PDB file of C-alpha atoms in Angstrom:
ATOM      1  CA  SER A  17     206.823  -7.156 404.219  1.00  0.00           C
ATOM      2  CA  SER A  18     203.399  -5.504 404.084  1.00  0.00           C
ATOM      3  CA  ILE A  19     203.328  -6.496 400.579  1.00  0.00           C
ATOM      4  CA  ILE A  20     203.864 -10.176 401.492  1.00  0.00           C
ATOM      5  CA  ASN A  21     200.814 -10.092 403.471  1.00  0.00           C
ATOM      6  CA  GLN A  22     198.091  -9.293 400.818  1.00  0.00           C
ATOM      7  CA  ALA A  23     196.584 -11.541 399.122  1.00  0.00           C
ATOM      8  CA  PRO A  24     196.662 -12.625 395.743  1.00  0.00           C
ATOM      9  CA  PRO A  25     194.628 -10.785 393.037  1.00  0.00           C
ATOM     10  CA  PRO A  26     191.196 -12.459 392.670  1.00  0.00           C
ATOM     11  CA  PRO A  27     191.562 -14.462 389.376  1.00  0.00           C
ATOM     12  CA  PRO A  28     190.111 -12.089 385.769  1.00  0.00           C
ATOM     13  CA  PRO A  29     186.280 -13.350 385.576  1.00  0.00           C
ATOM     14  CA  PRO A  30     186.242 -15.590 382.878  1.00  0.00           C
ATOM     15  CA  ARG A  31     185.227 -14.574 379.522  1.00  0.00           C
ATOM     16  CA  PRO A  32     181.385 -14.721 378.300  1.00  0.00           C
ATOM     17  CA  ARG A  33     180.688 -17.646 375.930  1.00  0.00           C
ATOM     18  CA  SER A  34     179.091 -16.359 372.467  1.00  0.00           C
ATOM     19  CA  ASP A  35     175.614 -17.367 372.770  1.00  0.00           C
ATOM     20  CA  PRO A  36     175.444 -19.602 370.171  1.00  0.00           C
ATOM     21  CA  ILE A  37     172.144 -18.044 368.585  1.00  0.00           C
ATOM     22  CA  GLN A  38     173.982 -15.216 368.685  1.00  0.00           C
ATOM     23  CA  VAL A  39     176.818 -16.438 366.133  1.00  0.00           C
ATOM     24  CA  PHE A  40     174.622 -18.378 363.929  1.00  0.00           C
ATOM     25  CA  LEU A  41     172.777 -14.470 363.753  1.00  0.00           C
ATOM     26  CA  GLY A  42     175.593 -12.811 363.041  1.00  0.00           C
ATOM     27  CA  ILE A  43     177.486 -15.241 360.524  1.00  0.00           C
ATOM     28  CA  ARG A  44     173.304 -14.838 358.560  1.00  0.00           C
ATOM     29  CA  GLN A  45     173.427 -10.946 358.730  1.00  0.00           C
ATOM     30  CA  ARG A  46     177.159 -10.647 357.041  1.00  0.00           C
ATOM     31  CA  GLN A  47     175.964 -13.108 354.323  1.00  0.00           C
ATOM     32  CA  LEU A  48     173.290 -11.169 353.628  1.00  0.00           C
ATOM     33  CA  ALA A  49     175.278  -7.712 354.068  1.00  0.00           C
ATOM     34  CA  SER A  50     177.176  -8.881 350.620  1.00  0.00           C
ATOM     35  CA  GLY A  51     174.201  -8.472 348.918  1.00  0.00           C
ATOM     36  CA  ASP A  52     173.536 -11.834 347.765  1.00  0.00           C
ATOM     37  CA  TYR A  53     171.129 -14.102 348.039  1.00  0.00           C
ATOM     38  CA  LEU A  54     171.789 -16.196 351.547  1.00  0.00           C
ATOM     39  CA  ASP A  55     174.020 -19.569 351.157  1.00  0.00           C
ATOM     40  CA  VAL A  56     173.158 -22.133 353.518  1.00  0.00           C
ATOM     41  CA  SER A  57     175.780 -24.428 353.041  1.00  0.00           C
ATOM     42  CA  ALA A  58     178.557 -21.625 353.796  1.00  0.00           C
ATOM     43  CA  LEU A  59     176.401 -20.645 356.852  1.00  0.00           C
ATOM     44  CA  LYS A  60     175.934 -23.650 357.747  1.00  0.00           C
ATOM     45  CA  ARG A  61     180.135 -24.324 356.803  1.00  0.00           C
ATOM     46  CA  GLU A  62     180.721 -21.235 358.840  1.00  0.00           C
ATOM     47  CA  ALA A  63     179.158 -22.192 362.110  1.00  0.00           C
ATOM     48  CA  GLU A  64     180.493 -25.226 362.114  1.00  0.00           C
ATOM     49  CA  ALA A  65     183.929 -24.226 362.221  1.00  0.00           C
ATOM     50  CA  ARG A  66     183.100 -20.932 364.638  1.00  0.00           C
ATOM     51  CA  LEU A  67     180.796 -23.307 366.962  1.00  0.00           C
ATOM     52  CA  SER A  68     181.660 -26.953 368.594  1.00  0.00           C
ATOM     53  CA  LEU A  69     179.884 -30.365 366.238  1.00  0.00           C
ATOM     54  CA  PRO A  70     177.527 -31.562 366.311  1.00  0.00           C
ATOM     55  CA  LEU A  71     175.631 -28.219 366.317  1.00  0.00           C
ATOM     56  CA  PRO A  72     174.793 -26.313 369.295  1.00  0.00           C
ATOM     57  CA  PRO A  73     170.169 -28.085 369.548  1.00  0.00           C
ATOM     58  CA  PRO A  74     169.229 -24.344 368.907  1.00  0.00           C
ATOM     59  CA  VAL A  75     171.764 -23.540 366.239  1.00  0.00           C
ATOM     60  CA  ALA A  76     170.437 -26.987 364.665  1.00  0.00           C
ATOM     61  CA  GLU A  77     167.315 -25.694 364.686  1.00  0.00           C
ATOM     62  CA  ALA A  78     167.562 -22.415 362.739  1.00  0.00           C
ATOM     63  CA  LEU A  79     169.841 -24.173 360.281  1.00  0.00           C
ATOM     64  CA  ARG A  80     166.659 -26.419 359.452  1.00  0.00           C
ATOM     65  CA  GLY A  81     163.864 -23.776 359.781  1.00  0.00           C
ATOM     66  CA  LEU A  82     165.821 -21.504 357.424  1.00  0.00           C
ATOM     67  CA  GLN A  83     166.127 -24.769 355.178  1.00  0.00           C
ATOM     68  CA  ARG A  84     162.430 -25.390 355.185  1.00  0.00           C
ATOM     69  CA  VAL A  85     162.125 -21.444 354.407  1.00  0.00           C
ATOM     70  CA  LEU A  86     164.443 -21.694 351.644  1.00  0.00           C
ATOM     71  CA  SER A  87     163.025 -24.945 350.140  1.00  0.00           C
ATOM     72  CA  ALA A  88     159.004 -23.486 350.383  1.00  0.00           C
ATOM     73  CA  VAL A  89     160.564 -20.468 348.844  1.00  0.00           C
ATOM     74  CA  ASN A  90     162.116 -22.175 346.100  1.00  0.00           C
ATOM     75  CA  SER A  91     158.732 -24.377 345.374  1.00  0.00           C
ATOM     76  CA  VAL A  92     156.947 -21.543 344.515  1.00  0.00           C
ATOM     77  CA  VAL A  93     159.367 -19.424 342.453  1.00  0.00           C
ATOM     78  CA  THR A  94     159.963 -22.809 340.748  1.00  0.00           C
ATOM     79  CA  LEU A  95     156.056 -23.575 339.804  1.00  0.00           C
ATOM     80  CA  ALA A  96     155.194 -20.114 339.212  1.00  0.00           C
ATOM     81  CA  LEU A  97     157.778 -19.857 336.609  1.00  0.00           C
ATOM     82  CA  ALA A  98     156.686 -23.199 335.211  1.00  0.00           C
ATOM     83  CA  THR A  99     153.157 -21.881 335.155  1.00  0.00           C
ATOM     84  CA  HIS A 100     153.371 -18.957 334.069  1.00  0.00           C
ATOM     85  CA  ASN A 101     153.822 -16.779 331.007  1.00  0.00           C
ATOM     86  CA  LEU A 102     154.283 -13.390 332.358  1.00  0.00           C
ATOM     87  CA  LEU A 103     155.867 -12.985 336.099  1.00  0.00           C
ATOM     88  CA  THR A 104     157.155 -10.028 337.095  1.00  0.00           C
ATOM     89  CA  LEU A 105     159.607  -9.451 340.151  1.00  0.00           C
ATOM     90  CA  PRO A 106     156.461  -7.920 342.396  1.00  0.00           C
ATOM     91  CA  LEU A 107     153.897 -10.612 341.208  1.00  0.00           C
ATOM     92  CA  LEU A 108     156.269 -13.287 342.475  1.00  0.00           C
ATOM     93  CA  ASP A 109     156.964 -11.418 345.486  1.00  0.00           C
ATOM     94  CA  GLU A 110     153.427 -11.770 345.904  1.00  0.00           C
ATOM     95  CA  LEU A 111     153.136 -14.922 345.102  1.00  0.00           C
ATOM     96  CA  ILE A 112     155.305 -16.232 347.457  1.00  0.00           C
ATOM     97  CA  ARG A 113     154.096 -14.159 350.247  1.00  0.00           C
ATOM     98  CA  LEU A 114     150.727 -16.316 349.436  1.00  0.00           C
ATOM     99  CA  ASN A 115     152.194 -19.060 350.133  1.00  0.00           C
ATOM    100  CA  ARG A 116     150.694 -19.762 353.868  1.00  0.00           C
ATOM    101  CA  ASP A 117     154.199 -19.911 356.095  1.00  0.00           C
ATOM    102  CA  PHE A 118     154.540 -16.815 354.983  1.00  0.00           C
ATOM    103  CA  ALA A 119     150.920 -15.143 355.656  1.00  0.00           C
ATOM    104  CA  ALA A 120     152.349 -12.717 358.443  1.00  0.00           C
ATOM    105  CA  VAL A 121     155.379 -11.492 355.660  1.00  0.00           C
ATOM    106  CA  ALA A 122     154.725  -8.059 354.485  1.00  0.00           C
ATOM    107  CA  SER A 123     157.271  -8.041 351.727  1.00  0.00           C
ATOM    108  CA  PHE A 124     159.825 -11.406 350.526  1.00  0.00           C
ATOM    109  CA  ASP A 125     162.670  -8.858 352.093  1.00  0.00           C
ATOM    110  CA  GLU A 126     161.187  -9.839 355.818  1.00  0.00           C
ATOM    111  CA  LEU A 127     162.667 -13.560 354.822  1.00  0.00           C
ATOM    112  CA  LEU A 128     165.932 -12.050 355.493  1.00  0.00           C
ATOM    113  CA  LEU A 129     166.692 -14.165 352.326  1.00  0.00           C
ATOM    114  CA  GLY A 130     168.993 -11.690 350.898  1.00  0.00           C
ATOM    115  CA  PRO A 131     167.645 -10.063 347.113  1.00  0.00           C
ATOM    116  CA  LEU A 132     164.605 -12.317 345.541  1.00  0.00           C
ATOM    117  CA  HIS A 133     166.597 -11.186 342.443  1.00  0.00           C
ATOM    118  CA  ARG A 134     169.305 -13.323 343.662  1.00  0.00           C
ATOM    119  CA  ASN A 135     167.709 -16.163 344.857  1.00  0.00           C
ATOM    120  CA  PRO A 136     169.096 -19.462 341.600  1.00  0.00           C
ATOM    121  CA  HIS A 137     165.997 -20.650 341.060  1.00  0.00           C
ATOM    122  CA  VAL A 138     164.962 -16.445 339.832  1.00  0.00           C
ATOM    123  CA  GLN A 139     168.014 -16.152 337.981  1.00  0.00           C
ATOM    124  CA  ARG A 140     167.542 -19.118 336.327  1.00  0.00           C
ATOM    125  CA  GLY A 141     164.446 -18.192 335.088  1.00  0.00           C
ATOM    126  CA  PHE A 142     165.166 -14.467 334.604  1.00  0.00           C
ATOM    127  CA  GLY A 143     168.201 -14.425 333.565  1.00  0.00           C
ATOM    128  CA  ARG A 144     171.381 -13.514 335.507  1.00  0.00           C
ATOM    129  CA  LEU A 145     170.368 -10.301 337.332  1.00  0.00           C
ATOM    130  CA  ARG A 146     172.986  -8.113 338.894  1.00  0.00           C
ATOM    131  CA  GLN A 147     169.910  -6.085 339.886  1.00  0.00           C
ATOM    132  CA  PRO A 148     166.187  -5.897 340.064  1.00  0.00           C
ATOM    133  CA  PRO A 149     164.911  -4.887 336.714  1.00  0.00           C
ATOM    134  CA  PRO A 150     163.048  -1.586 336.598  1.00  0.00           C
ATOM    135  CA  PRO A 151     159.539  -1.716 337.579  1.00  0.00           C
ATOM    136  CA  ILE A 152     157.234  -2.212 334.928  1.00  0.00           C
ATOM    137  CA  GLY A 153     153.189  -1.514 334.571  1.00  0.00           C
ATOM    138  CA  VAL A 154     150.521  -3.201 333.047  1.00  0.00           C
ATOM    139  CA  ASP A 155     150.032  -0.956 330.529  1.00  0.00           C
ATOM    140  CA  ALA A 156     153.541  -0.725 329.353  1.00  0.00           C
ATOM    141  CA  ILE A 157     153.304  -4.859 329.229  1.00  0.00           C
ATOM    142  CA  MET A 158     150.468  -4.810 327.460  1.00  0.00           C
ATOM    143  CA  GLU A 159     152.201  -2.900 324.488  1.00  0.00           C
ATOM    144  CA  ALA A 160     155.258  -4.428 324.112  1.00  0.00           C
ATOM    145  CA  LEU A 161     153.225  -7.763 323.471  1.00  0.00           C
ATOM    146  CA  SER A 162     150.826  -5.495 321.197  1.00  0.00           C
ATOM    147  CA  LYS A 163     153.812  -4.154 319.286  1.00  0.00           C
ATOM    148  CA  ALA A 164     155.204  -8.017 319.288  1.00  0.00           C
ATOM    149  CA  ALA A 165     152.417  -9.713 318.288  1.00  0.00           C
ATOM    150  CA  ARG A 166     151.770  -7.280 314.735  1.00  0.00           C
TER     151      ARG A 166
END
């Protein structure tokens, strides 16, 4: 009889909803962990599959911001490849950081886009690089050019 007079147990607390930005950042981090360059189309598709459509405003804005960063990087890479006879990845990294949009960035890696040598535009200009080329100094470049000119 004491069981009948007891109140039913309270319902379990509602499960906390995942923060859409955290879901978005988690997808981005998982993509970057693969060692590839960031694929914004795949990121958007997965975000749309995991979150509601239309994407929540903070996620949509983060995606637009990421697309602006990628566009600016790709513009610098394309311009550098078109105007430089001699271009190394460290020089390209420096040229990207000279862009006013990236003035606060100490290295390309801080943009969290993936390895610079895996950027599709870099791969078109440098060839399909699985690993970044070894660093090369100015002396080695000048020696190679001197040998080639002979």
